[in-house]
CSV table of C-alpha atoms and ligand atoms in Angstrom, one decimal:
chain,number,residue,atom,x,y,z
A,1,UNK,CA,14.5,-30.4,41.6
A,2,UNK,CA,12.0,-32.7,42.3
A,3,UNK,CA,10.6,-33.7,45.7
A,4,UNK,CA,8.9,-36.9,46.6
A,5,UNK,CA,7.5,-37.7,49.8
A,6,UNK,CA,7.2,-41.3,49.7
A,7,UNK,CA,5.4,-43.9,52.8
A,8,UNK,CA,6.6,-47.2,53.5
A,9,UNK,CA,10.2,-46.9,51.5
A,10,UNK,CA,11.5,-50.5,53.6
A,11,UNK,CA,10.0,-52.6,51.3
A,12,UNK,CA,8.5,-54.1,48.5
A,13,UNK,CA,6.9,-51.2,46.0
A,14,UNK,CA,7.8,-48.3,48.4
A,15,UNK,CA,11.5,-49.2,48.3
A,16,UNK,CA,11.6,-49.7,44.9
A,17,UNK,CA,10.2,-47.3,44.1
A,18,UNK,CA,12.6,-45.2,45.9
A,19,UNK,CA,15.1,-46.7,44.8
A,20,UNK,CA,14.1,-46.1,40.7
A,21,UNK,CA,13.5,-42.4,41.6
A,22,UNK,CA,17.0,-42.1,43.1
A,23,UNK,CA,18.7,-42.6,39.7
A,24,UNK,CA,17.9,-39.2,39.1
A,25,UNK,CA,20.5,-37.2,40.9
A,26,UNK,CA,17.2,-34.6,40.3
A,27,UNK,CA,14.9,-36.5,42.2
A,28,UNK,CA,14.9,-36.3,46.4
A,29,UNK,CA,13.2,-38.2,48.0
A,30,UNK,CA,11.6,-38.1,51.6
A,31,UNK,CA,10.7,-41.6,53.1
A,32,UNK,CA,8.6,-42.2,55.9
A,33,UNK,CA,8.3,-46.2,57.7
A,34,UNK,CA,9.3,-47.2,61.1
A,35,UNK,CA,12.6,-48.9,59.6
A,36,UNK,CA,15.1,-47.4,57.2
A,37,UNK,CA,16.8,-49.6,54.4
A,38,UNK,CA,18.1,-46.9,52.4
A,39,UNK,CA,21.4,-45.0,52.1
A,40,UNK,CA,21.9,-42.2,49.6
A,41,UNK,CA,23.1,-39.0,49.8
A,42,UNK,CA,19.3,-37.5,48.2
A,43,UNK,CA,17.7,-40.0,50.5
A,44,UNK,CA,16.2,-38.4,53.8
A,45,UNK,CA,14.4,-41.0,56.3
A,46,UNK,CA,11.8,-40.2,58.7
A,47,UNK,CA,11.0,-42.8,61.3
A,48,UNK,CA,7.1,-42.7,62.0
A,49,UNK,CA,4.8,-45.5,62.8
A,50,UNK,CA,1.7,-44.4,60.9
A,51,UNK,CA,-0.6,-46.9,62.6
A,52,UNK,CA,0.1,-43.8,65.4
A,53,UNK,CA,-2.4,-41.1,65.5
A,54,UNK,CA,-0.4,-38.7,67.2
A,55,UNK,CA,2.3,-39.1,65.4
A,56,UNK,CA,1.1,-39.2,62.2
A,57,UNK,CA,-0.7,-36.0,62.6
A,58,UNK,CA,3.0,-34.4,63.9
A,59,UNK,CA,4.2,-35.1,60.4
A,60,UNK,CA,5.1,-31.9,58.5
A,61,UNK,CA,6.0,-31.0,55.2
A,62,UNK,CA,7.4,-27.6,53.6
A,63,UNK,CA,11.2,-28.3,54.3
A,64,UNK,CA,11.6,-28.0,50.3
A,65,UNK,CA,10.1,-24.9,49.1
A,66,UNK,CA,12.6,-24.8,46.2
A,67,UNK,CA,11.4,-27.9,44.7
A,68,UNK,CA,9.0,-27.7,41.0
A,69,UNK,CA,7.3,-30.2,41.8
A,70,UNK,CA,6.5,-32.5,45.0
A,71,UNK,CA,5.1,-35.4,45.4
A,72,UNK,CA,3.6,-37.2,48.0
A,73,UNK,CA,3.0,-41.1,47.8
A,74,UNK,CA,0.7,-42.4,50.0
A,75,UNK,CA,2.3,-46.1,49.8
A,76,UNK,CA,2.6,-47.7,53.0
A,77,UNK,CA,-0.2,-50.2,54.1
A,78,UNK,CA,-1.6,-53.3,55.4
A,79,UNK,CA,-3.6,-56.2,54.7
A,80,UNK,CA,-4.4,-56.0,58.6
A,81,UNK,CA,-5.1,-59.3,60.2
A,82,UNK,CA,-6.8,-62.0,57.7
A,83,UNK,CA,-10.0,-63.1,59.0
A,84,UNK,CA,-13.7,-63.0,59.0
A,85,UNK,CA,-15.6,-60.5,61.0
A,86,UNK,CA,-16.9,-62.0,64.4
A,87,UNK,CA,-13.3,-63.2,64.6
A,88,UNK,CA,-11.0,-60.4,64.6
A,89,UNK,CA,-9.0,-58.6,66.9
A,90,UNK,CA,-10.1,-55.2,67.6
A,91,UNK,CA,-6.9,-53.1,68.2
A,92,UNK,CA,-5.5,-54.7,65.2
A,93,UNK,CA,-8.7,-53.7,63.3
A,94,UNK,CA,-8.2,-50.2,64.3
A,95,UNK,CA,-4.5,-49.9,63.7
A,96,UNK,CA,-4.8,-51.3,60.1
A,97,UNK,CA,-7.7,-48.7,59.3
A,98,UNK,CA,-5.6,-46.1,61.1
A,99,UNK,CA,-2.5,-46.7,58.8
A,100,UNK,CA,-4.5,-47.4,55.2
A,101,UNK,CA,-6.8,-44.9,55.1
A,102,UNK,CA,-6.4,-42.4,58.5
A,103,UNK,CA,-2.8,-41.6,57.8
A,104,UNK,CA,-3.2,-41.0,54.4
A,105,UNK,CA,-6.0,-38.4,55.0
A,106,UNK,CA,-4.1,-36.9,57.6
A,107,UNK,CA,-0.7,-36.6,55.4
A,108,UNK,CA,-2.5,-35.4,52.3
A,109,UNK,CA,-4.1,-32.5,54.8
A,110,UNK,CA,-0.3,-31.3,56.5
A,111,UNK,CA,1.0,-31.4,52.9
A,112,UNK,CA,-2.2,-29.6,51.3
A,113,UNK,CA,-1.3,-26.8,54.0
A,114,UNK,CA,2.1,-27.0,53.3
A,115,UNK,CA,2.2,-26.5,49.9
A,116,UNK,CA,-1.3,-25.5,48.1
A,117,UNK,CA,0.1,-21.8,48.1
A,118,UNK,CA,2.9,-22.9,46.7
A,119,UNK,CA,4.5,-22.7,43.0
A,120,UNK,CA,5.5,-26.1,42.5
A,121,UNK,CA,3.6,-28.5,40.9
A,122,UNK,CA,1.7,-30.3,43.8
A,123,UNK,CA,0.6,-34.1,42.9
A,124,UNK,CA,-0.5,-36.9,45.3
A,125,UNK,CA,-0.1,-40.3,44.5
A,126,UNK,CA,-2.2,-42.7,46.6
A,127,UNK,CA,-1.3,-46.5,46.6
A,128,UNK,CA,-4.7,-47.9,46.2
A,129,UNK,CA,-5.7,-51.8,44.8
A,130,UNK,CA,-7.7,-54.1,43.0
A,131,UNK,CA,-9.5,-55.1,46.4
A,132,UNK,CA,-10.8,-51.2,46.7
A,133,UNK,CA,-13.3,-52.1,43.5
A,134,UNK,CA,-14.3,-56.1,44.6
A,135,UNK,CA,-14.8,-57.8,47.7
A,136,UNK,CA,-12.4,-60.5,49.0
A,137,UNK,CA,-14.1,-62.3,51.9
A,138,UNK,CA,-11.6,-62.2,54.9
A,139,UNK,CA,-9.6,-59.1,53.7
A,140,UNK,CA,-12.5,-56.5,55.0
A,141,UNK,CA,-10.0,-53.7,56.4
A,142,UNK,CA,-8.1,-53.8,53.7
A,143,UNK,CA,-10.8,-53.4,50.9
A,144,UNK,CA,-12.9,-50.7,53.3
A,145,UNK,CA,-10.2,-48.9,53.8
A,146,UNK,CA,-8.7,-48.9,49.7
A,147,UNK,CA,-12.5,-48.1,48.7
A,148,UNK,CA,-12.2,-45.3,51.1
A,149,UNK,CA,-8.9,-44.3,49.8
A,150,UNK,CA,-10.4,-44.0,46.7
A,151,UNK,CA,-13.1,-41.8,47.5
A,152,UNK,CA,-10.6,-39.4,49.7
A,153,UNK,CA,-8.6,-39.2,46.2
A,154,UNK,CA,-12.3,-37.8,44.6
A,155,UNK,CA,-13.1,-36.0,47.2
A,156,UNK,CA,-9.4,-33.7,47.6
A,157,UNK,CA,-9.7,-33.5,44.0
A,158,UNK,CA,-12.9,-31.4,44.6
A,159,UNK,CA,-12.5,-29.2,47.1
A,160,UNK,CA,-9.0,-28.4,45.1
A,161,UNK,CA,-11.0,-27.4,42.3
A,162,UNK,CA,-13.4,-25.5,44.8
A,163,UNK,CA,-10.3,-23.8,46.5
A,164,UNK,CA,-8.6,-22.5,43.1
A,165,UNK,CA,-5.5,-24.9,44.0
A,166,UNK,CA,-3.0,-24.5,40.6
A,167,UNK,CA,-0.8,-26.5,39.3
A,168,UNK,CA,-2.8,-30.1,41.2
A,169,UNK,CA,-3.0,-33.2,40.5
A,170,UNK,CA,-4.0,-36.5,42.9
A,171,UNK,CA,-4.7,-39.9,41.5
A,172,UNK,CA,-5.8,-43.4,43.4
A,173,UNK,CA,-3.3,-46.4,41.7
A,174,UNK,CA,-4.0,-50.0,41.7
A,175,UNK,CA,-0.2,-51.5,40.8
A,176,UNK,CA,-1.1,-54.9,40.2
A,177,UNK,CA,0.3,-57.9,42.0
A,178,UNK,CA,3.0,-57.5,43.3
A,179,UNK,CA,5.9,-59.8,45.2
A,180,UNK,CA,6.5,-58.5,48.3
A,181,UNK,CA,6.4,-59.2,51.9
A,182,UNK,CA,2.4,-58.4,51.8
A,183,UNK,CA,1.4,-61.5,49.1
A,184,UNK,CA,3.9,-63.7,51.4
A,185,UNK,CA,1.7,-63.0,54.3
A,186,UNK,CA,-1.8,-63.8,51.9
A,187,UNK,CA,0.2,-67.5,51.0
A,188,UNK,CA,0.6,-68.5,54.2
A,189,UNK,CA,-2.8,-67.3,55.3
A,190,UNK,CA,-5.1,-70.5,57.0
A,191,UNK,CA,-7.8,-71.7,53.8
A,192,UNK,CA,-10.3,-71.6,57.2
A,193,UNK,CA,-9.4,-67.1,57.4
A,194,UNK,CA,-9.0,-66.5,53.6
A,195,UNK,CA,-10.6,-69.1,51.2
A,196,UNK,CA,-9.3,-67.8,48.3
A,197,UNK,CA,-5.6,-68.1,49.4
A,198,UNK,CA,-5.0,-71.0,46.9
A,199,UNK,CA,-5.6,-69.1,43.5
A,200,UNK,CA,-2.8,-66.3,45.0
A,201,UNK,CA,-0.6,-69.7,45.9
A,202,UNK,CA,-1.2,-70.4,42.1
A,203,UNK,CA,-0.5,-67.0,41.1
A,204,UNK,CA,3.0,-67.3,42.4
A,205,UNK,CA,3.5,-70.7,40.9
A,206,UNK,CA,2.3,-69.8,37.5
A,207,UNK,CA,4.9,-66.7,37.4
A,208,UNK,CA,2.1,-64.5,37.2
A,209,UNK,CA,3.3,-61.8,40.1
A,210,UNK,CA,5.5,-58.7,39.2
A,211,UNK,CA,8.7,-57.8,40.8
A,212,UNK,CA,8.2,-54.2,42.9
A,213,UNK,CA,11.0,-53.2,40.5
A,214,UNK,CA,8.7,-53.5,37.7
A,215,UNK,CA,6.2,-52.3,39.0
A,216,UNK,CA,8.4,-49.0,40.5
A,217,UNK,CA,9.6,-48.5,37.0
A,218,UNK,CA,5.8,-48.6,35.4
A,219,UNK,CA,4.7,-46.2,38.0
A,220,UNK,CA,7.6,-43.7,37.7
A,221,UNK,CA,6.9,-44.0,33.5
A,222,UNK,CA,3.3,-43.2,34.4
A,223,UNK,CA,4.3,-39.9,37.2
A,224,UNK,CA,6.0,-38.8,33.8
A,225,UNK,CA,3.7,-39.1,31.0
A,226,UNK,CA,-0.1,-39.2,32.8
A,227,UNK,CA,-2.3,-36.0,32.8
A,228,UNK,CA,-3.8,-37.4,36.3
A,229,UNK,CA,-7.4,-36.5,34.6
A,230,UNK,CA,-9.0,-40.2,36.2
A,231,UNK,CA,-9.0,-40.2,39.9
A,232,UNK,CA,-8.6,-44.1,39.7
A,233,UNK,CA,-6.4,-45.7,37.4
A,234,UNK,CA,-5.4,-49.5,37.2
A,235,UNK,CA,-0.8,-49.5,36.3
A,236,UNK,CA,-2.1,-53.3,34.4
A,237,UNK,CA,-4.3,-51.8,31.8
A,238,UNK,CA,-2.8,-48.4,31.9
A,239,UNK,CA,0.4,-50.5,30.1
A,240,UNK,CA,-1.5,-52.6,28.2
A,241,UNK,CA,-3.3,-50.4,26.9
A,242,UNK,CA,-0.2,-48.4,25.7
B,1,NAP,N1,1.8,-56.4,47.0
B,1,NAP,C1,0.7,-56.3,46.2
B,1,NAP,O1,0.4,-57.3,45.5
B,1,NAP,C2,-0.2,-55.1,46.2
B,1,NAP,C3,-1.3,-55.1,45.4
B,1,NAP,C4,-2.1,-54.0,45.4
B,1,NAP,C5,-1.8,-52.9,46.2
B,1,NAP,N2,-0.7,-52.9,47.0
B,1,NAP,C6,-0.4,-51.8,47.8
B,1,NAP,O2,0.9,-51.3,47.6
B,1,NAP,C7,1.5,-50.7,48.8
B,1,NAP,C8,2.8,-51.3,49.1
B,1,NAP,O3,2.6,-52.7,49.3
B,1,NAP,P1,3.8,-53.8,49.4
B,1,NAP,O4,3.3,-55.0,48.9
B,1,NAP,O5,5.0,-53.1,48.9
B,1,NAP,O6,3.9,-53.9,51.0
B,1,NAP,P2,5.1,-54.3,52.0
B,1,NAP,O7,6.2,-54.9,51.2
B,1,NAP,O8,4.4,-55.1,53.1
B,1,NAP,O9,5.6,-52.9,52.5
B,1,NAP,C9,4.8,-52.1,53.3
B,1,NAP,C10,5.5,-50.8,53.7
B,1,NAP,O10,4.7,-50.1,54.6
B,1,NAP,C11,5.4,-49.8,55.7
B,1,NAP,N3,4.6,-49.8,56.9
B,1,NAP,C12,3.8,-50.8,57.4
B,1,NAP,N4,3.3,-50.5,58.6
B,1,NAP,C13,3.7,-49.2,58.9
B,1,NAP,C14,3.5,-48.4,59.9
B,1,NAP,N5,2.7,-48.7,61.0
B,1,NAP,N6,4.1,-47.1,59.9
B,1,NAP,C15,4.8,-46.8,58.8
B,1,NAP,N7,5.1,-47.6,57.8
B,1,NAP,C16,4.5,-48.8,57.8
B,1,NAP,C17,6.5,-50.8,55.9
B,1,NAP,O11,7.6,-50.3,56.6
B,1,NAP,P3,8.0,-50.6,58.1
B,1,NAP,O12,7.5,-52.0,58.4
B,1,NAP,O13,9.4,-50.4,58.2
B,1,NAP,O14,7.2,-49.6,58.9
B,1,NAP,C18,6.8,-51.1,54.4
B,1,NAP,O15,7.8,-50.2,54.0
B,1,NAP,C19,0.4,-50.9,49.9
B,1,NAP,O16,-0.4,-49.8,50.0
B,1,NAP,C20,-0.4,-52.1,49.3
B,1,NAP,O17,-1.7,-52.1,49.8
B,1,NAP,C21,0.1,-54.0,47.0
């Protein structure tokens, strides 16, 4: 049996993704978003709002000892609000850092408890993106917190190594572009709080976007055939490159 412990399964890449891994009657999967769009009987749904401190830290893991391998996919996340800084609003600042980079630190702690004395074979997934590696001028939460995403992913790796943690693996993705309620919001974003929001309108228009289902199906090929050795990998090139 496999477990996955999956954020953000409501929409775009998270539900998709959920949805691919559910064709296995193997696979379980745990998802965790304020709203629930999924029915299936290997389908569990825990309503948290991860932009919540408290209740993200309340979050535990552990119900599935059995499993020989679990997952957990850091997936949910924000853009945050679009803007420039000087012009932003500061609880909205703080809730998008809280659920991009805070909740993921926080999960991969409760499930590293959880599990790292555990059999199974442990691996972390976090949903990172292009914008963690180069700046886009009015997306500043949303590259700050990928970047440091990234460097959470080096850093657990580590201190696994340090702590004799077998059977580990954790790995920062960048899927791409993908169509989903998130690029919808970057479209409609004012030229005056995101001046690059024409080359994403042309992106859509030129067919260059893929579909979450795509991309879910690319990333559950590469949870079954990567080694996890590079703590940041790009799902484009990886493919390509095959
Ligand atoms: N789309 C792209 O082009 C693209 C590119 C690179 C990286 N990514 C990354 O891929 C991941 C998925 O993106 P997406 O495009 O699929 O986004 P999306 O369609 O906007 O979905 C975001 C998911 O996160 C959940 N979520 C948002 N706020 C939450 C909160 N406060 N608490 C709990 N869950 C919350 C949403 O569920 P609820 O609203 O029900 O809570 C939803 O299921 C993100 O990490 C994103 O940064 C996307």
């Amino acid at each position: 049996m496999k477990v996955f412990y999956i954020t953000g399964t409501s929409s775009g890449l998270g539900f998709a993704l959920a949805e691919e891994l559910l064709k296995d009657e193997e696979n379980h999967v745990v998802g965790m978003s304020r709203t629930c769009e999924i029915a299936h009987p290997n389908y569990v749904h825990r309503k948290v709002d991860l932009s919540d401190a408290v209740a993200t830290a309340k979050v535990r893991f552990g119900d599935h000892f059995k499993a020989d391998k679990v997952y957990l996919i850091n997936n949910a996340g924000s853009l945050g609000e679009i803007g420039y800084h000087g012009q932003l609003d500061g609880t909205e600042m703080a809730d998008a850092y809280q659920l991009n980079l805070v909740a993921p630190a926080v999960l991969i702690n409760n499930f590293l408890n959880a599990y790292s004395e555990k059999d199974a074979e442990k691996i972390i997934l976090n949903i990172s993106s292009g914008a963690s590696v180069a700046p886009y001028p009015g997306w500043g939460m949303y590259c700050a917190t990928k970047a440091g995403l990234n460097m959470l992913t080096e850093v657990v790796k580590e201190e696994a190594e340090i702590n004799g943690i077998k059977e580990f693996s954790i790995q920062a993705i960048a899927p791409g572009i993908v169509e989903s309620p998130m690029q919808e919001k970057i479209r409609s974003t004012p030229k005056d709080k995101f001046d690059m929001v024409d080359r994403f309108i042309e992106m859509k228009e030129t067919g260059m976007l893929q579909t979450p289902e795509e991309t879910a199906k690319m990333l559950v090929e590469h949870m079954k055939t990567s080694d996890f050795e590079s703590p940041f990998v790009d799902l484009r090139s990886l493919i390509e490159s095959k």
